[in-house]
Amino acid sequence: MSRLSRRDFVKNAALLSGSAITSPLLPQLVAEGAEPASAKPQPLDKLNIAIIGAGNQGRGNFRVLHGLDENIFALCDVDENQIATTLKQQPALAGAKVYSDYRKLLEQEKSLDAVVIATPDHWHAPIARAAMQAGKHVYCEKPLTHSIGEARELRELAKTSKVVTQMGNQGSASASLRRSIELIKAGVLGQIHEVHTYMPGGRFRRGITRPLGADPVPAGLNWDVWVGPAPFTPFKQGVYHPRVWRGWYDFGSGQLGDFGCHAFNLPMRALDLDYPAKVEIVCTGLGQDSYFVNGIIKLHFAARKDLAPVTLSWYDGGAQPPDGLFQDVIAVFKKLQNGVLLVGDKGIIFTNPWNMAALIKLKGEDRLQDVLHHEATKDIPVTLPRTRSHQYEWVQACKGGPATYSNFEVGGHLTEIVLSGVLAARLGRSIEWNGAQMEVQDAPASATKIIHPQYRQF
């Protein structure tokens, strides 16, 4: 079994026979649903943007925003080595101001309009909160927060702060995702009772216990601030930083937290999902300080108005979906691939984890086809706006354009859904969940600490 990259998904989809999937798919994905030139807003003044977190995600966001000709005038990271790497890789940042503490950045840069937050998960909420309270527009990587309580807080703060917000699940801007939503809401798939997400492997170690001892902190790294609001952990070379923090309870949200805000995006929007009433989990290799090695998590949602109850199943690590479930996907890609499968009584939709491309097959059809060029659904009306990219949408909203699609109300709700699964994983047991009250039935004391963590003072 293998993970499917965005590039490979596009390549394989384009190889499908018939006129429904040919070269038109590729430009749609590259532009992420670019609108015609006549629909683009007139140029406005550049935004003064600071990027907080100079690792890979920060660099990626810089490249997109620089391509939009915005003014990236400040870079902030607690690790001078990350700053140096970013400046070396991105010569266009040569004139940017450099900060090691976001608090000083927000205090001193009076002309700052907006921030991009690309830090480890445990820092998302504190920085976003401070930026919003300072009146700055915020783009924050997913998951929006490290805890359910923080997500609820940012949702409420976004309602009153009058700033533009966007969570960084970039597939939200994809024409494929928006077309899939239109088709599902039009009833093309019929009632959907089940959604399956297959995410094998992982990019970080898990199922392990925190190592003992401490290593010398590298020059240029402020380790105390890197740990920040989390319980203090001594520095260990190559264990937490850089890029290996996702598997640890104190800093990351595991594979589900990493990809759930992509994978659950389509079903949440298309099926009007509220909160799961129950979260079931079967996992192996659960570590004392880190996430499980293999697991199946099932989120059960009650009926919503005229929509049937639905179960979202997440297959993680080495866990496998039931035999035959992904047979149409295997027929296309010749092997089981990571992605999201929505099963209706009239058909199915399969999308890659980022929702950048989606395929549909209705009953009576012999193969999956691109949702953007599906002959049988061409008359279903377009009801959602299309956009150039996720960051472009945020920038335009900051300048007075249309509202963002993954604002903190939407992104925060999606994060709460995802983190309910993370909560069950950390507790190591299935839970009855009251999402509105953020409470677990018969909750152990440890549940409250995960839902509403206490910040360390540093």
Short mmCIF file of C-alpha atoms in Angstrom, two decimals:
data_model
loop_
_atom_site.label_atom_id
_atom_site.label_comp_id
_atom_site.label_asym_id
_atom_site.label_seq_id
_atom_site.Cartn_x
_atom_site.Cartn_y
_atom_site.Cartn_z
CA MET A 1 0.00 0.00 0.00
CA SER A 2 1.33 3.48 -0.68
CA ARG A 3 0.70 7.13 -0.02
CA LEU A 4 -0.40 9.13 -3.03
CA SER A 5 1.23 12.51 -3.60
CA ARG A 6 -0.69 15.45 -5.05
CA ARG A 7 1.40 15.22 -8.24
CA ASP A 8 0.85 11.46 -8.60
CA PHE A 9 -2.91 11.82 -8.06
CA VAL A 10 -3.12 14.34 -10.88
CA LYS A 11 -0.92 12.21 -13.13
CA ASN A 12 -2.95 9.03 -12.58
CA ALA A 13 -6.30 10.78 -12.87
CA ALA A 14 -5.26 12.29 -16.19
CA LEU A 15 -4.50 8.81 -17.55
CA LEU A 16 -8.09 7.64 -17.16
CA SER A 17 -9.66 6.82 -20.49
CA GLY A 18 -12.33 8.97 -22.12
CA SER A 19 -12.78 12.66 -22.65
CA ALA A 20 -14.04 13.22 -19.10
CA ILE A 21 -10.51 13.06 -17.70
CA THR A 22 -7.81 14.42 -19.97
CA SER A 23 -5.58 17.46 -19.94
CA PRO A 24 -8.29 19.84 -18.60
CA LEU A 25 -7.78 18.38 -15.12
CA LEU A 26 -4.18 19.48 -14.82
CA PRO A 27 -4.55 23.26 -15.27
CA GLN A 28 -7.56 23.25 -12.97
CA LEU A 29 -5.43 21.77 -10.22
CA VAL A 30 -2.37 23.88 -10.81
CA ALA A 31 -4.47 27.01 -10.53
CA GLU A 32 -6.61 25.53 -7.75
CA GLY A 33 -9.76 26.60 -9.53
CA ALA A 34 -8.54 29.92 -10.93
CA GLU A 35 -11.32 32.26 -11.94
CA PRO A 36 -11.33 33.99 -15.34
CA ALA A 37 -9.25 37.15 -15.56
CA SER A 38 -12.37 39.28 -15.92
CA ALA A 39 -13.51 38.17 -12.45
CA LYS A 40 -10.33 39.18 -10.63
CA PRO A 41 -10.50 42.23 -8.33
CA GLN A 42 -8.54 45.30 -9.33
CA PRO A 43 -5.07 45.60 -7.75
CA LEU A 44 -5.04 47.16 -4.29
CA ASP A 45 -2.28 48.28 -1.96
CA LYS A 46 0.08 45.58 -0.76
CA LEU A 47 -0.39 44.05 2.65
CA ASN A 48 2.42 44.17 5.19
CA ILE A 49 2.64 40.53 6.27
CA ALA A 50 4.80 38.79 8.87
CA ILE A 51 5.46 35.07 8.74
CA ILE A 52 5.73 33.48 12.17
CA GLY A 53 7.44 30.12 11.86
CA ALA A 54 10.28 29.90 9.34
CA GLY A 55 10.19 26.15 8.63
CA ASN A 56 8.88 24.38 5.55
CA GLN A 57 5.27 25.57 5.91
CA GLY A 58 6.39 29.13 6.49
CA ARG A 59 8.57 29.00 3.39
CA GLY A 60 5.76 27.54 1.33
CA ASN A 61 3.39 30.30 2.39
CA PHE A 62 6.03 32.91 1.63
CA ARG A 63 6.43 31.61 -1.91
CA VAL A 64 2.69 31.84 -2.56
CA LEU A 65 2.28 35.29 -1.00
CA HIS A 66 5.41 36.62 -2.70
CA GLY A 67 3.96 35.35 -5.97
CA LEU A 68 0.87 37.43 -5.19
CA ASP A 69 3.17 40.47 -4.90
CA GLU A 70 2.43 41.12 -1.24
CA ASN A 71 4.99 42.71 1.10
CA ILE A 72 6.48 40.03 3.37
CA PHE A 73 8.36 42.46 5.55
CA ALA A 74 9.04 40.43 8.70
CA LEU A 75 10.07 36.89 9.62
CA CYS A 76 9.84 35.45 13.12
CA ASP A 77 11.20 32.20 14.56
CA VAL A 78 12.75 31.10 17.86
CA ASP A 79 15.43 29.23 15.89
CA GLU A 80 18.01 31.43 14.17
CA ASN A 81 19.07 28.42 12.12
CA GLN A 82 15.62 28.17 10.54
CA ILE A 83 15.71 31.88 9.81
CA ALA A 84 19.11 31.52 8.15
CA THR A 85 17.93 28.60 6.02
CA THR A 86 14.84 30.48 4.90
CA LEU A 87 16.78 33.61 4.00
CA LYS A 88 19.26 31.50 2.03
CA GLN A 89 16.52 29.68 0.13
CA GLN A 90 14.40 32.78 -0.44
CA PRO A 91 16.59 35.70 -1.58
CA ALA A 92 13.50 37.89 -1.93
CA LEU A 93 13.32 37.96 1.88
CA ALA A 94 16.73 39.60 2.19
CA GLY A 95 15.26 42.90 3.35
CA ALA A 96 12.78 41.44 5.81
CA LYS A 97 12.99 42.33 9.49
CA VAL A 98 13.87 39.39 11.73
CA TYR A 99 12.34 38.62 15.13
CA SER A 100 12.77 35.75 17.58
CA ASP A 101 9.68 36.59 19.67
CA TYR A 102 6.23 37.16 18.14
CA ARG A 103 5.26 39.34 21.10
CA LYS A 104 7.91 41.91 20.23
CA LEU A 105 6.90 41.72 16.59
CA LEU A 106 3.27 42.55 17.37
CA GLU A 107 4.28 45.27 19.82
CA GLN A 108 6.84 47.05 17.65
CA GLU A 109 5.55 46.78 14.07
CA LYS A 110 2.73 49.30 13.98
CA SER A 111 2.36 49.05 10.20
CA LEU A 112 1.82 45.30 10.29
CA ASP A 113 -1.45 44.27 8.61
CA ALA A 114 -1.47 40.50 8.85
CA VAL A 115 0.38 37.43 10.09
CA VAL A 116 0.85 33.90 8.82
CA ILE A 117 1.28 31.31 11.59
CA ALA A 118 3.29 28.23 10.61
CA THR A 119 4.57 26.99 13.97
CA PRO A 120 4.12 23.64 15.75
CA ASP A 121 0.50 23.04 16.77
CA HIS A 122 0.88 23.97 20.44
CA TRP A 123 1.78 27.55 19.49
CA HIS A 124 -1.11 28.17 17.05
CA ALA A 125 -3.70 29.43 19.53
CA PRO A 126 -1.50 31.71 21.68
CA ILE A 127 -0.09 33.49 18.63
CA ALA A 128 -3.42 33.71 16.79
CA ARG A 129 -5.11 35.06 19.92
CA ALA A 130 -2.48 37.75 20.40
CA ALA A 131 -2.54 38.77 16.73
CA MET A 132 -6.33 39.03 16.62
CA GLN A 133 -6.39 41.05 19.82
CA ALA A 134 -3.83 43.35 18.20
CA GLY A 135 -6.16 43.83 15.23
CA LYS A 136 -4.11 41.82 12.71
CA HIS A 137 -5.56 39.57 10.03
CA VAL A 138 -4.54 35.94 10.60
CA TYR A 139 -3.77 32.99 8.36
CA CYS A 140 -3.02 29.95 10.56
CA GLU A 141 -1.91 26.52 9.45
CA LYS A 142 -4.05 23.51 10.30
CA PRO A 143 -5.11 22.21 12.70
CA LEU A 144 -6.24 25.61 13.89
CA THR A 145 -5.36 24.76 17.49
CA HIS A 146 -3.83 22.04 19.65
CA SER A 147 -6.92 21.65 21.85
CA ILE A 148 -10.69 21.73 21.51
CA GLY A 149 -11.04 24.49 24.08
CA GLU A 150 -8.63 26.70 22.15
CA ALA A 151 -10.55 26.14 18.91
CA ARG A 152 -13.80 27.21 20.56
CA GLU A 153 -12.10 30.30 21.98
CA LEU A 154 -10.70 31.38 18.60
CA ARG A 155 -14.09 30.85 16.97
CA GLU A 156 -15.65 33.23 19.49
CA LEU A 157 -12.80 35.73 19.24
CA ALA A 158 -13.09 35.79 15.45
CA LYS A 159 -16.72 36.90 15.76
CA THR A 160 -15.79 40.02 17.71
CA SER A 161 -12.29 40.95 16.53
CA LYS A 162 -13.33 42.20 13.07
CA VAL A 163 -10.21 40.77 11.41
CA VAL A 164 -10.03 38.40 8.45
CA THR A 165 -9.11 34.82 9.31
CA GLN A 166 -8.27 31.72 7.32
CA MET A 167 -7.16 28.25 8.42
CA GLY A 168 -4.58 26.73 6.11
CA ASN A 169 -6.33 23.69 4.66
CA GLN A 170 -5.50 24.76 1.12
CA GLY A 171 -7.79 22.26 -0.59
CA SER A 172 -10.71 24.45 0.45
CA ALA A 173 -9.90 26.62 -2.57
CA SER A 174 -9.91 23.69 -4.97
CA ALA A 175 -12.52 23.69 -7.71
CA SER A 176 -12.75 19.92 -7.25
CA LEU A 177 -13.75 20.26 -3.60
CA ARG A 178 -16.32 22.96 -4.31
CA ARG A 179 -17.79 21.03 -7.23
CA SER A 180 -18.00 17.89 -5.07
CA ILE A 181 -19.94 19.84 -2.46
CA GLU A 182 -22.35 21.13 -5.10
CA LEU A 183 -22.97 17.62 -6.42
CA ILE A 184 -23.47 16.05 -3.00
CA LYS A 185 -25.82 18.79 -1.82
CA ALA A 186 -27.79 18.38 -5.06
CA GLY A 187 -28.38 14.75 -4.08
CA VAL A 188 -26.30 13.19 -6.84
CA LEU A 189 -24.87 10.53 -4.50
CA GLY A 190 -28.15 10.02 -2.65
CA GLN A 191 -27.97 9.49 1.10
CA ILE A 192 -24.42 9.11 2.39
CA HIS A 193 -24.08 6.85 5.40
CA GLU A 194 -20.33 6.32 5.43
CA VAL A 195 -17.08 8.13 4.70
CA HIS A 196 -13.72 6.35 4.75
CA THR A 197 -10.28 7.97 4.97
CA TYR A 198 -7.22 5.82 4.36
CA MET A 199 -3.93 7.36 5.58
CA PRO A 200 -1.16 4.74 5.78
CA GLY A 201 2.31 5.34 7.14
CA GLY A 202 3.22 8.68 8.64
CA ARG A 203 5.96 11.28 8.59
CA PHE A 204 6.97 11.02 12.23
CA ARG A 205 7.77 8.52 14.94
CA ARG A 206 4.99 7.41 17.26
CA GLY A 207 4.13 4.82 19.86
CA ILE A 208 7.27 5.72 21.79
CA THR A 209 8.09 7.11 25.22
CA ARG A 210 9.89 10.37 25.83
CA PRO A 211 13.66 9.76 26.02
CA LEU A 212 15.48 10.49 29.24
CA GLY A 213 18.22 13.04 29.69
CA ALA A 214 19.04 16.19 27.79
CA ASP A 215 21.37 17.29 25.00
CA PRO A 216 23.04 20.68 24.62
CA VAL A 217 20.69 23.18 23.03
CA PRO A 218 22.07 24.27 19.63
CA ALA A 219 23.34 27.81 19.36
CA GLY A 220 20.64 30.16 18.10
CA LEU A 221 17.69 28.10 19.37
CA ASN A 222 15.62 29.49 22.25
CA TRP A 223 14.39 26.13 23.52
CA ASP A 224 12.40 27.52 26.43
CA VAL A 225 10.28 29.62 24.07
CA TRP A 226 10.03 26.77 21.54
CA VAL A 227 8.41 24.64 24.27
CA GLY A 228 6.41 27.71 25.24
CA PRO A 229 2.99 26.98 26.79
CA ALA A 230 3.53 23.19 26.82
CA PRO A 231 4.96 21.32 29.84
CA PHE A 232 8.71 21.80 29.82
CA THR A 233 10.66 19.06 28.08
CA PRO A 234 14.49 18.96 27.96
CA PHE A 235 15.99 19.31 24.51
CA LYS A 236 16.98 16.07 22.76
CA GLN A 237 18.74 16.21 19.41
CA GLY A 238 16.52 15.03 16.56
CA VAL A 239 13.61 14.07 18.83
CA TYR A 240 11.29 17.11 18.76
CA HIS A 241 12.78 19.80 16.55
CA PRO A 242 12.90 20.45 13.67
CA ARG A 243 9.97 18.76 11.87
CA VAL A 244 9.54 15.76 14.20
CA TRP A 245 7.17 17.25 16.78
CA ARG A 246 3.84 16.08 15.30
CA GLY A 247 3.87 12.67 16.98
CA TRP A 248 4.23 14.02 20.54
CA TYR A 249 1.14 14.78 22.64
CA ASP A 250 2.59 18.00 24.03
CA PHE A 251 3.42 19.60 20.68
CA GLY A 252 1.45 17.95 17.86
CA SER A 253 -1.83 16.27 17.02
CA GLY A 254 -0.66 13.08 15.32
CA GLN A 255 -1.52 11.92 11.84
CA LEU A 256 -5.23 12.64 12.40
CA GLY A 257 -4.52 16.21 13.49
CA ASP A 258 -2.09 16.69 10.63
CA PHE A 259 -4.38 15.49 7.83
CA GLY A 260 -7.87 15.44 9.34
CA CYS A 261 -8.48 19.11 8.56
CA HIS A 262 -7.87 18.21 4.91
CA ALA A 263 -9.63 14.85 4.81
CA PHE A 264 -12.75 15.77 6.81
CA ASN A 265 -13.18 19.10 5.03
CA LEU A 266 -15.36 17.79 2.20
CA PRO A 267 -17.69 15.61 4.31
CA MET A 268 -18.09 18.30 6.98
CA ARG A 269 -19.19 20.89 4.42
CA ALA A 270 -21.18 18.64 2.09
CA LEU A 271 -23.01 16.75 4.85
CA ASP A 272 -23.51 19.65 7.29
CA LEU A 273 -21.77 17.78 10.09
CA ASP A 274 -22.12 19.14 13.60
CA TYR A 275 -20.32 17.22 16.38
CA PRO A 276 -19.91 13.45 16.60
CA ALA A 277 -22.03 11.89 19.33
CA LYS A 278 -19.61 9.01 19.74
CA VAL A 279 -15.98 8.38 18.84
CA GLU A 280 -14.82 4.77 18.63
CA ILE A 281 -11.17 3.81 18.56
CA VAL A 282 -9.26 0.58 18.13
CA CYS A 283 -5.52 1.14 18.16
CA THR A 284 -2.21 -0.57 18.82
CA GLY A 285 1.17 0.79 19.81
CA LEU A 286 -0.17 3.62 21.96
CA GLY A 287 2.78 5.41 23.52
CA GLN A 288 2.90 7.04 26.92
CA ASP A 289 3.85 10.37 25.37
CA SER A 290 3.10 9.90 21.66
CA TYR A 291 0.32 8.82 19.33
CA PHE A 292 -0.56 5.25 18.37
CA VAL A 293 1.19 3.29 15.62
CA ASN A 294 -1.87 1.69 13.97
CA GLY A 295 -5.48 2.60 14.53
CA ILE A 296 -9.05 2.89 13.29
CA ILE A 297 -11.08 5.83 14.55
CA LYS A 298 -14.80 6.10 13.83
CA LEU A 299 -16.75 9.32 14.37
CA HIS A 300 -20.52 8.76 14.53
CA PHE A 301 -22.81 11.67 13.57
CA ALA A 302 -26.55 11.72 14.17
CA ALA A 303 -29.12 12.50 11.47
CA ARG A 304 -29.28 16.18 10.44
CA LYS A 305 -32.72 17.33 9.17
CA ASP A 306 -33.23 15.22 6.03
CA LEU A 307 -29.68 13.80 6.04
CA ALA A 308 -29.01 10.28 7.27
CA PRO A 309 -26.69 9.41 10.17
CA VAL A 310 -23.12 9.05 8.95
CA THR A 311 -19.93 7.45 10.21
CA LEU A 312 -16.50 8.86 9.34
CA SER A 313 -13.88 6.09 9.52
CA TRP A 314 -10.18 6.91 9.71
CA TYR A 315 -7.59 4.18 8.94
CA ASP A 316 -4.17 5.18 10.25
CA GLY A 317 -0.68 3.71 10.13
CA GLY A 318 -0.95 0.06 9.14
CA ALA A 319 -4.72 -0.21 9.63
CA GLN A 320 -6.59 -1.29 6.50
CA PRO A 321 -10.10 -0.54 5.22
CA PRO A 322 -12.46 -3.48 4.61
CA ASP A 323 -11.70 -5.63 1.57
CA GLY A 324 -13.46 -4.46 -1.56
CA LEU A 325 -14.34 -1.02 -0.26
CA PHE A 326 -11.74 0.80 -2.41
CA GLN A 327 -12.07 -1.50 -5.44
CA ASP A 328 -12.97 1.34 -7.83
CA VAL A 329 -9.99 3.34 -6.61
CA ILE A 330 -7.67 0.36 -7.07
CA ALA A 331 -9.04 -0.09 -10.59
CA VAL A 332 -7.80 3.42 -11.43
CA PHE A 333 -4.49 3.56 -9.58
CA LYS A 334 -3.68 -0.18 -9.63
CA LYS A 335 -3.17 -0.20 -5.87
CA LEU A 336 -4.79 1.01 -2.68
CA GLN A 337 -4.15 4.73 -2.32
CA ASN A 338 -4.53 7.22 0.48
CA GLY A 339 -7.58 9.41 0.21
CA VAL A 340 -11.21 9.99 1.17
CA LEU A 341 -14.12 7.87 -0.09
CA LEU A 342 -17.72 9.06 0.32
CA VAL A 343 -20.21 6.24 -0.21
CA GLY A 344 -23.79 7.10 -1.15
CA ASP A 345 -26.67 4.89 -2.21
CA LYS A 346 -26.46 6.34 -5.74
CA GLY A 347 -22.70 6.61 -6.19
CA ILE A 348 -19.29 7.43 -4.73
CA ILE A 349 -16.76 10.26 -4.72
CA PHE A 350 -13.05 9.71 -4.07
CA THR A 351 -10.67 12.57 -3.39
CA ASN A 352 -7.01 12.77 -2.50
CA PRO A 353 -6.37 13.83 1.14
CA TRP A 354 -5.97 17.51 0.25
CA ASN A 355 -9.18 17.64 -1.86
CA MET A 356 -7.15 18.94 -4.80
CA ALA A 357 -8.68 16.40 -7.19
CA ALA A 358 -11.86 14.33 -6.96
CA LEU A 359 -13.36 11.47 -8.94
CA ILE A 360 -17.00 10.38 -9.13
CA LYS A 361 -18.80 7.20 -10.15
CA LEU A 362 -22.57 6.90 -10.22
CA LYS A 363 -24.42 3.60 -10.19
CA GLY A 364 -24.47 2.11 -13.67
CA GLU A 365 -21.17 3.74 -14.66
CA ASP A 366 -18.11 1.56 -15.19
CA ARG A 367 -15.36 3.81 -13.87
CA LEU A 368 -14.46 6.82 -11.77
CA GLN A 369 -14.41 10.13 -13.64
CA ASP A 370 -13.22 13.65 -12.86
CA VAL A 371 -15.92 15.62 -11.02
CA LEU A 372 -15.06 18.71 -13.08
CA HIS A 373 -15.81 16.98 -16.39
CA HIS A 374 -18.55 14.50 -15.51
CA GLU A 375 -21.11 14.48 -18.31
CA ALA A 376 -23.98 13.14 -16.21
CA THR A 377 -23.76 16.01 -13.71
CA LYS A 378 -22.91 18.91 -16.04
CA ASP A 379 -26.34 20.47 -15.53
CA ILE A 380 -26.01 20.67 -11.73
CA PRO A 381 -25.68 24.44 -11.12
CA VAL A 382 -22.54 26.10 -9.82
CA THR A 383 -23.45 27.63 -6.45
CA LEU A 384 -20.07 28.23 -4.82
CA PRO A 385 -17.57 30.89 -5.90
CA ARG A 386 -14.26 29.76 -7.40
CA THR A 387 -10.96 31.28 -6.39
CA ARG A 388 -7.34 31.42 -7.48
CA SER A 389 -5.81 29.95 -4.31
CA HIS A 390 -6.39 29.68 -0.58
CA GLN A 391 -3.90 32.43 0.26
CA TYR A 392 -5.17 34.62 -2.57
CA GLU A 393 -8.69 34.38 -1.15
CA TRP A 394 -7.38 35.45 2.28
CA VAL A 395 -5.41 38.37 0.85
CA GLN A 396 -8.39 39.63 -1.13
CA ALA A 397 -10.63 39.38 1.94
CA CYS A 398 -8.09 41.39 3.92
CA LYS A 399 -8.45 44.08 1.26
CA GLY A 400 -12.23 44.12 1.48
CA GLY A 401 -13.06 41.28 -0.91
CA PRO A 402 -15.41 38.31 -0.37
CA ALA A 403 -15.27 36.38 2.90
CA THR A 404 -12.82 33.52 3.30
CA TYR A 405 -14.09 29.96 2.96
CA SER A 406 -12.08 28.52 5.88
CA ASN A 407 -12.49 31.40 8.31
CA PHE A 408 -11.96 30.54 11.97
CA GLU A 409 -15.65 29.78 12.54
CA VAL A 410 -15.56 27.11 9.84
CA GLY A 411 -11.96 26.04 10.41
CA GLY A 412 -12.45 26.04 14.16
CA HIS A 413 -15.49 23.77 13.91
CA LEU A 414 -13.61 21.41 11.60
CA THR A 415 -10.69 21.39 14.04
CA GLU A 416 -13.03 20.51 16.90
CA ILE A 417 -14.35 17.53 14.92
CA VAL A 418 -10.83 16.33 14.16
CA LEU A 419 -9.62 16.86 17.72
CA SER A 420 -12.51 14.83 19.14
CA GLY A 421 -10.85 11.88 17.42
CA VAL A 422 -7.46 12.96 18.73
CA LEU A 423 -8.96 13.17 22.23
CA ALA A 424 -10.17 9.57 22.08
CA ALA A 425 -6.76 8.51 20.78
CA ARG A 426 -4.96 10.21 23.65
CA LEU A 427 -7.35 8.70 26.19
CA GLY A 428 -6.88 5.32 24.55
CA ARG A 429 -10.60 4.50 24.59
CA SER A 430 -13.90 5.19 22.85
CA ILE A 431 -15.89 8.15 24.15
CA GLU A 432 -19.42 9.53 24.25
CA TRP A 433 -18.93 13.16 23.20
CA ASN A 434 -21.00 16.25 23.92
CA GLY A 435 -19.44 18.61 21.42
CA ALA A 436 -21.52 21.66 22.30
CA GLN A 437 -20.44 21.45 25.94
CA MET A 438 -16.98 20.05 25.14
CA GLU A 439 -17.52 17.22 27.61
CA VAL A 440 -16.84 13.49 27.68
CA GLN A 441 -19.43 11.34 29.43
CA ASP A 442 -17.86 9.72 32.52
CA ALA A 443 -14.72 11.66 31.71
CA PRO A 444 -11.48 10.94 33.53
CA ALA A 445 -9.62 13.95 34.91
CA SER A 446 -7.09 13.55 32.10
CA ALA A 447 -9.78 14.41 29.51
CA THR A 448 -10.34 17.90 30.90
CA LYS A 449 -6.61 18.59 30.81
CA ILE A 450 -6.53 17.67 27.13
CA ILE A 451 -9.65 19.67 26.23
CA HIS A 452 -8.62 22.74 28.26
CA PRO A 453 -4.83 22.60 28.76
CA GLN A 454 -3.16 24.82 31.31
CA TYR A 455 -0.40 26.97 29.84
CA ARG A 456 3.07 26.88 31.32
CA GLN A 457 4.44 30.25 32.39
CA PHE A 458 7.84 30.97 30.88
#
